[in-house]
Short mmCIF file of C-alpha atoms in Angstrom, two decimals:
data_model
loop_
_atom_site.label_atom_id
_atom_site.label_comp_id
_atom_site.label_asym_id
_atom_site.label_seq_id
_atom_site.Cartn_x
_atom_site.Cartn_y
_atom_site.Cartn_z
CA MET L 1 -4.68 51.04 -85.60
CA ALA L 2 -3.54 54.30 -87.76
CA GLU L 3 -0.16 53.12 -89.97
CA GLY L 4 2.06 55.45 -87.72
CA GLU L 5 0.72 54.00 -84.59
CA LEU L 6 1.67 51.02 -85.70
CA ALA L 7 4.77 51.47 -86.84
CA LEU L 8 5.23 53.07 -83.53
CA GLU L 9 4.26 49.65 -81.71
CA GLN L 10 6.35 47.69 -83.89
CA ALA L 11 9.61 50.35 -83.16
CA ALA L 12 9.25 49.85 -79.56
CA MET L 13 9.22 46.01 -79.28
CA PRO L 14 12.35 43.98 -78.22
CA CYS L 15 14.61 43.18 -80.44
CA VAL L 16 14.26 39.39 -80.96
CA PRO L 17 17.16 36.74 -82.32
CA ALA L 18 15.08 36.68 -85.82
CA ASP L 19 15.56 40.33 -86.21
CA LEU L 20 19.20 40.18 -85.42
CA LEU L 21 19.16 37.14 -88.49
CA GLN L 22 17.14 39.38 -91.00
CA SER L 23 20.01 41.97 -90.45
CA ALA L 24 22.16 39.68 -91.23
CA PHE L 25 20.23 38.72 -94.83
CA SER L 26 20.24 41.92 -95.53
CA GLY L 27 23.67 42.54 -96.26
CA ASN L 28 25.58 41.73 -99.53
CA ARG L 29 23.95 38.75 -100.44
CA SER L 30 27.03 37.54 -102.74
CA ARG L 31 29.27 37.37 -100.28
CA VAL L 32 29.97 33.60 -98.79
CA GLY L 33 28.72 33.31 -95.31
CA LEU L 34 29.30 29.61 -94.91
CA VAL L 35 32.00 26.90 -96.16
CA LEU L 36 30.97 23.88 -94.84
CA PRO L 37 33.26 20.53 -94.02
CA ASP L 38 33.08 18.79 -98.03
CA GLY L 39 34.26 22.52 -99.03
CA ASN L 40 31.18 23.69 -100.51
CA SER L 41 30.31 27.26 -99.99
CA LEU L 42 26.85 28.88 -99.60
CA THR L 43 26.32 32.62 -99.93
CA ILE L 44 23.94 35.32 -97.79
CA GLY L 45 21.39 34.84 -99.97
CA GLU L 46 21.57 31.13 -100.21
CA LEU L 47 21.39 31.01 -96.70
CA GLU L 48 18.05 33.56 -96.56
CA ALA L 49 16.41 32.10 -99.30
CA GLU L 50 17.19 27.90 -97.34
CA ALA L 51 15.77 29.68 -93.95
CA SER L 52 13.03 31.18 -95.73
CA ARG L 53 11.90 27.63 -97.44
CA TYR L 54 12.31 25.36 -94.05
CA ALA L 55 10.64 28.38 -92.25
CA GLN L 56 7.81 27.99 -94.73
CA LEU L 57 7.97 23.93 -94.01
CA LEU L 58 8.05 24.45 -90.12
CA SER L 59 4.94 26.94 -89.76
CA ALA L 60 2.92 23.59 -90.17
CA PHE L 61 3.68 23.28 -86.56
CA PRO L 62 1.74 25.23 -84.00
CA LEU L 63 3.10 28.09 -81.88
CA ASN L 64 5.91 27.23 -79.63
CA ALA L 65 5.79 23.59 -80.92
CA ARG L 66 9.54 22.02 -79.93
CA ILE L 67 12.08 20.32 -82.82
CA GLY L 68 14.98 18.22 -81.25
CA VAL L 69 17.85 18.67 -83.90
CA LEU L 70 20.66 15.43 -84.25
CA SER L 71 23.54 16.02 -86.32
CA ARG L 72 27.15 16.13 -87.47
CA ASN L 73 28.06 19.21 -88.66
CA ARG L 74 25.86 19.46 -92.08
CA ALA L 75 24.42 22.48 -93.90
CA GLU L 76 21.26 21.36 -92.98
CA VAL L 77 21.42 22.75 -89.58
CA VAL L 78 22.04 26.05 -90.17
CA HIS L 79 19.40 25.53 -92.64
CA ILE L 80 16.74 24.68 -90.02
CA LEU L 81 18.16 26.49 -86.92
CA ASN L 82 17.93 29.84 -88.65
CA ALA L 83 14.47 29.06 -89.73
CA ILE L 84 13.34 28.12 -86.04
CA PRO L 85 12.92 32.13 -85.19
CA PHE L 86 11.45 32.58 -87.74
CA SER L 87 8.66 29.71 -87.48
CA GLY L 88 7.74 30.66 -83.59
CA LEU L 89 8.99 27.54 -82.39
CA CYS L 90 11.55 26.14 -80.22
CA ALA L 91 14.69 24.54 -80.78
CA VAL L 92 16.12 21.44 -78.52
CA PRO L 93 19.49 20.85 -79.64
CA LEU L 94 20.68 17.21 -78.62
CA HIS L 95 24.24 16.40 -78.36
CA PRO L 96 25.86 14.26 -81.03
CA PHE L 97 27.90 12.13 -78.29
CA GLY L 98 24.60 11.53 -76.36
CA SER L 99 23.40 7.95 -76.02
CA VAL L 100 19.88 7.25 -77.02
CA GLU L 101 18.47 7.00 -73.33
CA ASP L 102 19.89 10.89 -73.00
CA PHE L 103 17.56 11.57 -75.98
CA ALA L 104 15.04 9.49 -74.91
CA TYR L 105 14.91 11.42 -71.89
CA VAL L 106 14.45 14.10 -73.14
CA THR L 107 12.33 13.20 -75.84
CA GLU L 108 10.01 12.82 -73.17
CA ASP L 109 10.72 15.58 -70.83
CA ALA L 110 10.48 18.12 -73.81
CA SER L 111 7.79 16.87 -75.20
CA LEU L 112 9.48 17.01 -78.39
CA ASP L 113 6.65 17.26 -81.58
CA ALA L 114 9.34 16.36 -84.34
CA LEU L 115 12.66 15.24 -84.10
CA ALA L 116 15.22 16.41 -87.39
CA PHE L 117 18.37 14.19 -87.59
CA ASP L 118 21.08 13.17 -89.46
CA PRO L 119 20.88 9.99 -91.65
CA ASP L 120 24.56 9.10 -91.92
CA HIS L 121 24.97 8.85 -88.80
CA TYR L 122 21.68 8.70 -86.30
CA CYS L 123 18.87 6.57 -88.27
CA ASP L 124 19.26 3.63 -85.96
CA ILE L 125 18.63 5.88 -83.24
CA ALA L 126 15.87 7.54 -84.98
CA ALA L 127 14.24 4.49 -85.45
CA GLU L 128 14.27 3.99 -81.16
CA LEU L 129 13.07 7.17 -80.46
CA ALA L 130 10.07 7.32 -83.42
CA ALA L 131 9.22 2.90 -81.96
CA ARG L 132 9.24 4.78 -78.22
CA PHE L 133 7.70 7.86 -79.48
CA PRO L 134 4.62 7.12 -82.01
CA ASP L 135 3.57 10.42 -82.27
CA LEU L 136 7.05 12.34 -82.44
CA GLN L 137 7.47 13.27 -86.30
CA LEU L 138 10.85 12.56 -88.13
CA PHE L 139 12.57 14.83 -90.41
CA SER L 140 15.90 13.30 -92.14
CA PHE L 141 18.46 15.70 -93.97
CA GLY L 142 18.57 14.04 -96.86
CA PRO L 143 17.27 10.39 -98.08
CA ALA L 144 16.44 7.64 -95.30
CA GLN L 145 14.37 4.95 -94.78
CA ILE L 146 12.21 6.58 -92.14
CA GLY L 147 10.84 10.15 -91.53
CA ILE L 148 10.41 12.43 -94.66
CA ASP L 149 13.23 14.01 -95.80
CA ILE L 150 13.28 17.66 -94.95
CA GLY L 151 15.44 19.13 -97.40
CA ALA L 152 13.76 17.25 -100.56
CA LEU L 153 10.83 18.93 -99.24
CA ALA L 154 12.56 22.63 -98.86
CA ALA L 155 13.32 22.37 -102.58
CA GLU L 156 10.07 22.27 -104.06
CA VAL L 157 9.28 25.61 -102.16
CA GLU L 158 9.33 29.08 -103.52
CA PRO L 159 11.63 31.22 -101.31
CA GLN L 160 9.66 34.39 -99.91
CA PRO L 161 11.01 37.40 -97.70
CA LEU L 162 11.08 36.35 -94.47
CA SER L 163 8.50 37.34 -91.70
CA ILE L 164 8.77 36.91 -88.12
CA ARG L 165 5.84 34.60 -86.92
CA ASP L 166 5.78 35.90 -83.38
CA ARG L 167 7.59 38.11 -80.79
CA ASP L 168 6.65 37.26 -77.81
CA PRO L 169 9.89 38.00 -76.07
CA GLU L 170 9.08 35.51 -73.35
CA ALA L 171 8.18 32.82 -75.85
CA ILE L 172 10.68 29.96 -75.13
CA GLU L 173 13.24 29.61 -78.43
CA ARG L 174 15.46 26.96 -76.98
CA LEU L 175 15.81 24.27 -74.59
CA ALA L 176 19.46 23.40 -74.07
CA TYR L 177 19.52 19.99 -71.50
CA SER L 178 21.98 19.89 -68.83
CA GLY L 179 22.82 16.85 -66.56
CA GLY L 180 21.95 17.59 -62.74
CA THR L 181 22.64 16.81 -59.55
CA THR L 182 19.90 14.73 -58.85
CA GLY L 183 20.71 12.77 -61.65
CA ARG L 184 18.00 14.30 -63.92
CA PRO L 185 18.63 15.89 -66.81
CA LYS L 186 18.08 19.82 -66.75
CA GLY L 187 16.02 21.51 -69.61
CA ILE L 188 16.89 25.02 -69.53
CA MET L 189 14.12 27.57 -71.04
CA LEU L 190 15.62 30.51 -72.89
CA SER L 191 13.67 32.81 -73.94
CA ARG L 192 13.67 35.00 -77.21
CA ARG L 193 14.70 37.80 -74.94
CA ALA L 194 17.79 36.04 -72.92
CA LEU L 195 19.22 34.63 -76.67
CA ALA L 196 18.63 37.80 -78.20
CA THR L 197 20.59 39.73 -74.99
CA THR L 198 23.17 36.89 -75.69
CA TYR L 199 23.76 38.12 -78.88
CA ALA L 200 23.76 41.58 -77.89
CA ILE L 201 26.79 41.43 -75.16
CA GLN L 202 28.74 39.16 -77.87
CA LEU L 203 28.14 41.33 -80.83
CA SER L 204 29.20 44.01 -78.36
CA GLU L 205 31.45 42.91 -76.20
CA TRP L 206 33.70 40.44 -77.32
CA GLU L 207 36.41 41.45 -79.76
CA TRP L 208 36.66 40.65 -83.31
CA PRO L 209 39.03 41.07 -85.79
CA ALA L 210 38.47 43.39 -88.94
CA GLU L 211 37.52 41.10 -90.96
CA VAL L 212 35.22 38.05 -89.61
CA ARG L 213 36.97 34.20 -90.92
CA ALA L 214 35.38 32.26 -88.03
CA LEU L 215 36.75 28.41 -87.65
CA LEU L 216 33.90 26.03 -85.81
CA CYS L 217 35.19 22.55 -84.80
CA ALA L 218 32.07 22.55 -82.18
CA PRO L 219 28.40 20.66 -82.69
CA LEU L 220 26.31 22.73 -84.96
CA SER L 221 24.09 21.14 -83.97
CA HIS L 222 24.52 22.32 -79.87
CA SER L 223 26.79 24.69 -79.07
CA GLY L 224 28.64 25.72 -82.30
CA SER L 225 25.58 27.47 -83.59
CA ALA L 226 26.14 30.33 -80.86
CA LEU L 227 28.94 32.00 -83.02
CA LEU L 228 26.88 31.65 -85.82
CA VAL L 229 24.44 35.10 -85.83
CA PRO L 230 27.29 37.07 -84.54
CA THR L 231 29.64 35.94 -87.34
CA LEU L 232 27.19 36.46 -90.07
CA HIS L 233 25.98 40.08 -88.27
CA ARG L 234 29.71 40.67 -88.74
CA GLY L 235 29.90 40.28 -92.16
CA GLY L 236 32.03 37.56 -91.54
CA ALA L 237 32.47 34.15 -92.99
CA MET L 238 32.06 30.58 -90.85
CA TYR L 239 34.39 28.22 -92.32
CA VAL L 240 32.89 24.31 -90.15
CA LEU L 241 34.97 21.32 -89.84
CA ASP L 242 33.36 17.70 -89.08
CA GLY L 243 35.02 17.85 -85.61
CA PHE L 244 37.75 19.02 -83.58
CA ASP L 245 41.31 17.40 -84.72
CA PRO L 246 44.22 19.46 -84.13
CA LEU L 247 45.66 18.21 -87.29
CA ALA L 248 42.91 19.79 -89.10
CA VAL L 249 42.08 23.09 -87.30
CA MET L 250 45.61 23.88 -88.29
CA GLN L 251 45.87 23.30 -91.79
CA ALA L 252 42.45 24.82 -91.69
CA ILE L 253 43.76 27.74 -90.05
CA GLU L 254 46.96 28.33 -92.23
CA ALA L 255 45.08 27.34 -95.85
CA ARG L 256 41.68 30.00 -95.06
CA ARG L 257 43.76 32.66 -93.32
CA ILE L 258 40.96 32.06 -90.08
CA THR L 259 40.84 35.24 -88.40
CA CYS L 260 38.88 33.94 -85.11
CA THR L 261 38.11 30.46 -84.42
CA LEU L 262 36.19 29.44 -80.53
CA LEU L 263 38.13 26.50 -78.81
CA VAL L 264 37.71 24.86 -75.35
CA PRO L 265 40.94 24.66 -73.43
CA THR L 266 41.34 21.11 -73.82
CA MET L 267 41.47 21.84 -77.44
CA ILE L 268 43.89 24.80 -77.41
CA TYR L 269 46.68 22.28 -75.49
CA ALA L 270 46.21 19.85 -77.78
CA LEU L 271 47.12 22.22 -80.38
CA LEU L 272 50.26 23.26 -78.38
CA ASP L 273 51.40 19.58 -77.96
CA HIS L 274 50.78 18.82 -81.26
CA PRO L 275 54.27 17.22 -82.81
CA ARG L 276 53.60 19.08 -86.32
CA PHE L 277 52.47 22.53 -84.49
CA ALA L 278 55.73 24.65 -85.85
CA GLU L 279 54.90 23.48 -88.91
CA PHE L 280 52.29 25.59 -89.00
CA ASP L 281 51.63 29.32 -89.91
CA LEU L 282 48.54 30.78 -87.67
CA SER L 283 49.71 34.18 -88.04
CA SER L 284 46.18 35.27 -89.35
CA LEU L 285 44.98 34.41 -86.21
CA GLU L 286 43.63 37.65 -84.71
CA CYS L 287 41.38 36.23 -81.59
CA VAL L 288 41.15 32.65 -79.89
CA TYR L 289 37.53 32.93 -77.94
CA TYR L 290 37.85 30.50 -74.97
CA GLY L 291 35.71 29.25 -72.29
CA ALA L 292 33.25 26.26 -71.30
CA SER L 293 36.36 25.53 -68.46
CA SER L 294 38.77 26.94 -66.86
CA ILE L 295 42.06 26.71 -68.06
CA ILE L 296 45.78 26.10 -66.69
CA PRO L 297 47.48 29.55 -66.54
CA ALA L 298 50.97 27.95 -66.95
CA ARG L 299 49.51 26.74 -70.21
CA LEU L 300 47.50 30.15 -70.97
CA LYS L 301 51.38 31.22 -71.00
CA GLU L 302 52.65 28.93 -73.36
CA ALA L 303 49.80 29.58 -75.23
CA ILE L 304 50.43 33.69 -75.40
CA ALA L 305 54.11 32.66 -75.94
CA ARG L 306 53.51 30.03 -78.94
CA ILE L 307 50.68 31.52 -80.50
CA GLY L 308 50.85 35.57 -79.80
CA PRO L 309 48.53 37.46 -77.51
CA VAL L 310 45.38 36.67 -79.13
CA PHE L 311 43.18 35.34 -75.94
CA PHE L 312 39.82 36.60 -75.38
CA GLN L 313 38.03 34.64 -72.68
CA PHE L 314 34.11 34.58 -71.63
CA TYR L 315 32.34 33.04 -68.46
CA GLY L 316 29.14 31.95 -68.10
CA GLN L 317 26.94 28.86 -68.19
CA SER L 318 23.83 27.37 -69.87
CA GLU L 319 21.27 29.69 -67.41
CA ALA L 320 23.20 32.29 -68.27
CA PRO L 321 24.35 31.74 -72.23
CA MET L 322 27.71 32.32 -73.20
CA THR L 323 29.16 35.95 -71.67
CA VAL L 324 28.44 37.20 -68.05
CA THR L 325 32.16 38.33 -68.10
CA VAL L 326 35.03 38.86 -70.15
CA MET L 327 39.02 38.70 -69.96
CA ARG L 328 40.02 40.86 -73.00
CA ARG L 329 43.48 39.75 -74.85
CA SER L 330 45.53 43.27 -73.35
CA GLU L 331 44.06 41.94 -70.23
CA HIS L 332 45.82 38.95 -70.28
CA ASP L 333 48.82 39.44 -67.61
CA VAL L 334 51.65 36.96 -68.69
CA ASP L 335 53.65 37.83 -65.48
CA ASP L 336 50.38 38.08 -63.72
CA GLU L 337 49.45 34.19 -62.49
CA LEU L 338 46.09 35.04 -60.81
CA ARG L 339 45.26 37.27 -63.39
CA LEU L 340 45.58 34.16 -65.96
CA ALA L 341 43.27 32.05 -63.93
CA SER L 342 40.73 34.79 -63.94
CA CYS L 343 37.92 34.49 -65.80
CA GLY L 344 37.61 38.36 -66.22
CA ARG L 345 35.28 41.03 -65.12
CA PRO L 346 31.54 41.33 -65.78
CA VAL L 347 29.91 42.72 -68.90
CA PRO L 348 27.75 45.60 -68.29
CA TRP L 349 24.50 44.16 -69.90
CA VAL L 350 24.29 42.22 -66.72
CA ARG L 351 24.65 42.80 -62.62
CA VAL L 352 27.12 40.08 -60.67
CA SER L 353 27.43 39.67 -57.02
CA LEU L 354 29.08 37.76 -54.89
CA ARG L 355 27.10 36.24 -51.86
CA ASP L 356 27.86 33.72 -48.74
CA ASP L 357 25.34 31.50 -48.24
CA ARG L 358 23.36 33.61 -46.31
CA GLY L 359 22.77 35.51 -49.40
CA ARG L 360 24.73 38.52 -48.83
CA GLU L 361 27.20 40.04 -50.38
CA VAL L 362 30.78 39.12 -49.82
CA ALA L 363 33.88 41.83 -49.01
CA ASP L 364 36.27 41.82 -51.98
CA GLY L 365 38.89 38.81 -52.06
CA ASN L 366 36.71 36.76 -49.98
CA PRO L 367 35.19 33.86 -51.33
CA GLY L 368 31.29 33.96 -52.92
CA GLU L 369 29.31 32.01 -54.87
CA VAL L 370 28.74 34.21 -58.01
CA CYS L 371 25.01 35.30 -58.70
CA VAL L 372 23.62 37.27 -61.88
CA GLN L 373 20.87 39.18 -62.58
CA GLY L 374 19.31 40.40 -66.04
CA SER L 375 17.55 40.00 -69.04
CA LEU L 376 20.27 37.18 -70.36
CA LEU L 377 19.58 34.65 -67.36
CA MET L 378 16.79 31.37 -68.48
CA SER L 379 13.10 31.83 -67.53
CA GLY L 380 13.78 28.04 -65.49
CA TYR L 381 13.88 24.88 -65.93
CA VAL L 382 11.22 23.47 -67.73
CA ASN L 383 9.14 20.69 -65.24
CA GLN L 384 11.27 21.28 -62.32
CA PRO L 385 9.64 24.52 -60.30
CA GLU L 386 11.68 23.14 -57.10
CA GLU L 387 14.77 23.65 -58.68
CA THR L 388 14.19 26.69 -60.85
CA ALA L 389 13.19 27.93 -57.37
CA LYS L 390 16.34 26.79 -55.78
CA ALA L 391 18.51 28.37 -58.66
CA ILE L 392 16.63 31.76 -58.90
CA PHE L 393 15.87 34.03 -55.79
CA ASP L 394 14.64 37.37 -56.12
CA GLY L 395 16.13 37.63 -59.43
CA TRP L 396 19.36 36.65 -58.99
CA LEU L 397 20.81 33.44 -60.74
CA ARG L 398 22.64 31.12 -57.95
CA THR L 399 25.15 30.03 -60.60
CA GLY L 400 27.03 27.29 -58.04
CA ASP L 401 30.35 28.66 -59.02
CA ILE L 402 32.46 29.96 -56.03
CA ALA L 403 34.46 32.95 -56.49
CA VAL L 404 36.91 35.79 -55.60
CA CYS L 405 37.08 39.05 -56.99
CA ASP L 406 40.63 41.51 -56.48
CA ARG L 407 40.63 45.40 -56.23
CA GLU L 408 40.01 45.60 -60.20
CA GLY L 409 36.72 43.97 -60.44
CA PHE L 410 38.30 40.76 -62.09
CA LEU L 411 36.94 37.48 -60.73
CA ARG L 412 38.37 33.89 -60.43
CA ILE L 413 36.82 30.50 -60.07
CA VAL L 414 37.88 28.62 -56.91
CA ASP L 415 35.53 26.13 -56.00
CA ARG L 416 31.79 24.82 -57.65
CA LYS L 417 28.92 23.75 -55.23
CA LYS L 418 27.26 22.06 -57.53
CA ASP L 419 28.28 18.18 -57.98
CA MET L 420 29.82 19.06 -61.75
CA ILE L 421 33.05 17.91 -63.89
CA ILE L 422 34.37 19.78 -66.75
CA SER L 423 36.08 17.72 -68.60
CA GLY L 424 37.16 18.57 -71.84
CA GLY L 425 34.81 21.59 -71.79
CA PHE L 426 31.89 19.23 -71.18
CA ASN L 427 29.55 19.23 -68.36
CA VAL L 428 29.80 15.68 -66.47
CA PHE L 429 27.58 15.44 -63.28
CA ALA L 430 28.81 12.60 -61.19
CA ARG L 431 25.51 11.27 -59.86
CA GLU L 432 24.53 10.25 -63.86
CA VAL L 433 28.30 8.19 -63.87
CA GLU L 434 27.63 6.78 -60.68
CA ASP L 435 24.19 5.37 -61.79
CA ALA L 436 25.88 4.20 -64.84
CA LEU L 437 28.09 2.30 -62.80
CA ASN L 438 25.83 1.30 -60.20
CA GLU L 439 23.77 -0.60 -63.16
CA HIS L 440 26.68 -3.10 -63.94
CA ASP L 441 25.81 -6.37 -61.91
CA GLY L 442 29.69 -6.40 -60.67
CA VAL L 443 29.24 -3.22 -58.60
CA ALA L 444 28.42 -2.78 -55.13
CA GLY L 445 28.89 0.72 -54.35
CA CYS L 446 30.95 3.76 -56.15
CA ALA L 447 31.21 7.25 -55.91
CA VAL L 448 32.62 9.57 -58.54
CA VAL L 449 34.41 12.86 -58.63
CA GLY L 450 36.79 15.44 -60.95
CA VAL L 451 40.65 15.11 -60.62
CA PRO L 452 43.17 17.30 -61.91
CA ASP L 453 44.27 16.57 -65.32
CA ALA L 454 46.77 18.14 -67.57
CA LYS L 455 44.80 17.61 -70.65
CA TRP L 456 41.06 17.26 -70.03
CA GLY L 457 40.88 20.57 -67.29
CA GLU L 458 38.92 17.89 -65.33
CA ALA L 459 39.34 13.79 -65.66
CA VAL L 460 36.20 11.50 -64.20
CA ALA L 461 37.99 9.21 -61.72
CA ALA L 462 35.82 6.53 -60.25
CA VAL L 463 35.70 4.06 -56.60
CA VAL L 464 34.30 1.23 -57.22
CA VAL L 465 33.36 -1.28 -54.16
CA ARG L 466 33.24 -5.07 -56.30
CA LEU L 467 29.97 -7.10 -55.60
CA ALA L 468 31.26 -9.66 -53.55
CA GLY L 469 32.11 -13.10 -55.90
CA THR L 470 32.86 -11.03 -58.88
CA ASP L 471 36.07 -10.17 -60.30
CA VAL L 472 35.04 -7.08 -63.21
CA SER L 473 38.28 -4.95 -64.69
CA GLU L 474 39.02 -1.37 -65.01
CA ALA L 475 37.68 -2.26 -69.15
CA ASP L 476 34.45 -3.82 -67.91
CA LEU L 477 33.28 -0.64 -66.01
CA MET L 478 34.60 1.54 -69.30
CA ALA L 479 32.56 -0.09 -71.52
CA HIS L 480 29.64 -0.32 -69.67
CA VAL L 481 29.65 2.99 -69.16
CA ARG L 482 30.53 4.50 -72.35
CA LYS L 483 27.69 2.22 -74.07
CA ARG L 484 25.30 3.57 -71.31
CA LYS L 485 26.43 7.64 -71.04
CA GLY L 486 28.71 8.05 -73.72
CA ALA L 487 32.59 8.59 -74.01
CA VAL L 488 32.76 11.72 -72.70
CA GLN L 489 31.49 10.74 -69.13
CA THR L 490 33.35 7.17 -68.91
CA PRO L 491 35.82 7.23 -66.10
CA LYS L 492 39.34 7.73 -66.93
CA LEU L 493 40.65 6.41 -63.75
CA ILE L 494 38.69 4.09 -61.49
CA LYS L 495 40.78 1.94 -58.33
CA PHE L 496 38.95 -1.17 -56.37
CA VAL L 497 38.41 -0.48 -52.75
CA ASP L 498 37.11 -2.37 -49.86
CA THR L 499 34.67 0.35 -49.08
CA ILE L 500 33.01 3.89 -49.88
CA PRO L 501 35.05 6.56 -47.62
CA LEU L 502 32.07 8.31 -45.63
CA SER L 503 31.04 11.95 -44.07
CA GLY L 504 29.71 12.36 -40.36
CA LEU L 505 26.33 12.51 -42.17
CA GLY L 506 27.07 9.25 -43.88
CA LYS L 507 27.35 10.24 -47.37
CA PRO L 508 30.13 9.58 -49.72
CA ASP L 509 33.02 11.81 -48.54
CA LYS L 510 34.29 13.44 -52.09
CA ASN L 511 37.58 15.16 -50.78
CA GLN L 512 39.07 11.80 -49.33
CA VAL L 513 37.89 10.09 -52.91
CA ARG L 514 39.64 12.57 -54.44
CA ASP L 515 42.96 12.48 -52.01
CA MET L 516 42.84 8.64 -53.49
CA PHE L 517 43.81 10.29 -56.52
CA ALA L 518 46.38 12.83 -55.59
CA ASP L 519 49.49 10.78 -56.66
CA GLN L 520 48.11 9.68 -60.18
CA SER L 521 47.99 10.62 -63.76
CA CYS L 522 45.09 10.09 -66.35
CA GLY L 523 46.67 10.05 -70.42
CA ILE L 524 43.52 8.15 -71.53
CA ALA L 525 42.15 9.61 -74.46
CA GLN L 526 38.15 10.15 -74.83
#
């Protein structure tokens, strides 16, 4: 092939995430791009060099090898996530609040080739996974008794110009695991095409400050990385916290003059409710991106009054990452409660249709399932072709969310088809909690629902039938589920009943179960 023909062919190739990272690294390499929880910072040039070192190490794996990442927020997470797009591999983020059983399921289902882990917090879990899966290669982010210290290895590698190992736009670059209504977590396959579209929508449709000083308090190894590429591409810097603490967030906003941050509604409530809220100068904030769960309109109105008209909503789901609709700052009409309950209007990068159970479009003002079409969509669920066929029909993703559309095109989510609870921005599936409760020797039966809660959006609530002759307590069951599934999925409310109410089909009647908690509030912190 002649040089000119090769150039034309390369120019016609679709953009992949590595292209966006290369572009982000090509600017002022001396400017700060990342500030870590310990206060140390890395320049764009240093981030590029570390990405090169890690990419060279990871390129020893075959194309499409799957690398799990389990860590608290630290620099090595950024380095390995930046390296994976250049290595032709697939990242499998593991939620740091999960249990060892969750991680074991993902390790087997995703056929993980390697696990990169934080030795300060997950050494025991990594050791247990290695014992169960002898072929699993362990990489430690620092010295540890097990695995290979990938940071030490990388330090011995000379940085080279970054090159893109594989450009196949349909190759899977990320597996994002979500719970499932059947109790089996689903591995959501995200291609380079879907991820590049995700970033393109963020860069073009999100409202960004002129100077991006972004604060991150979510896990980098999980959802937090979604803000990294757009921030670097915008010429900004990301300031990373260990996790969410309302006092630390307000201190950081004031001290670092933060201009934007991403929060779930429960985090916004925590800031507003903090007794020291009035002490801090938050005036540098120009944009607060919020999503992941519905927000209480009255609290959103309060937030706008106390912080300012800086709120920007995005709606999406793991199967259509980050952004299907947006509601811009100027569209937050504090005098219109229905508007504040909206998730915004579709972005032009996707097609959105509200449809009934027979797949027909519904008229404006009538509820219908949100269906999405476009290059943003997942490729399917790993190892679950039947679930994939249920979710994607004729190129349309059935989100399971029921919405209405007003005359101006604003969508408002009114219900969900899927048996899912969103508590504090995290997805909780009732079946998984029920399975954990039913494992307890003192439980004869149970039903789990989400109930409205002023702090968490929804709280996990359970009705339980005790096994005859046992006296298991609420505290016993909460401790059991916390150990089995983690804090997020632990019920905050438990009622003991003689029988589980059933529907006419003999299934648990979740509406009756919810009614049992109608007059009960929840104040137990996760």
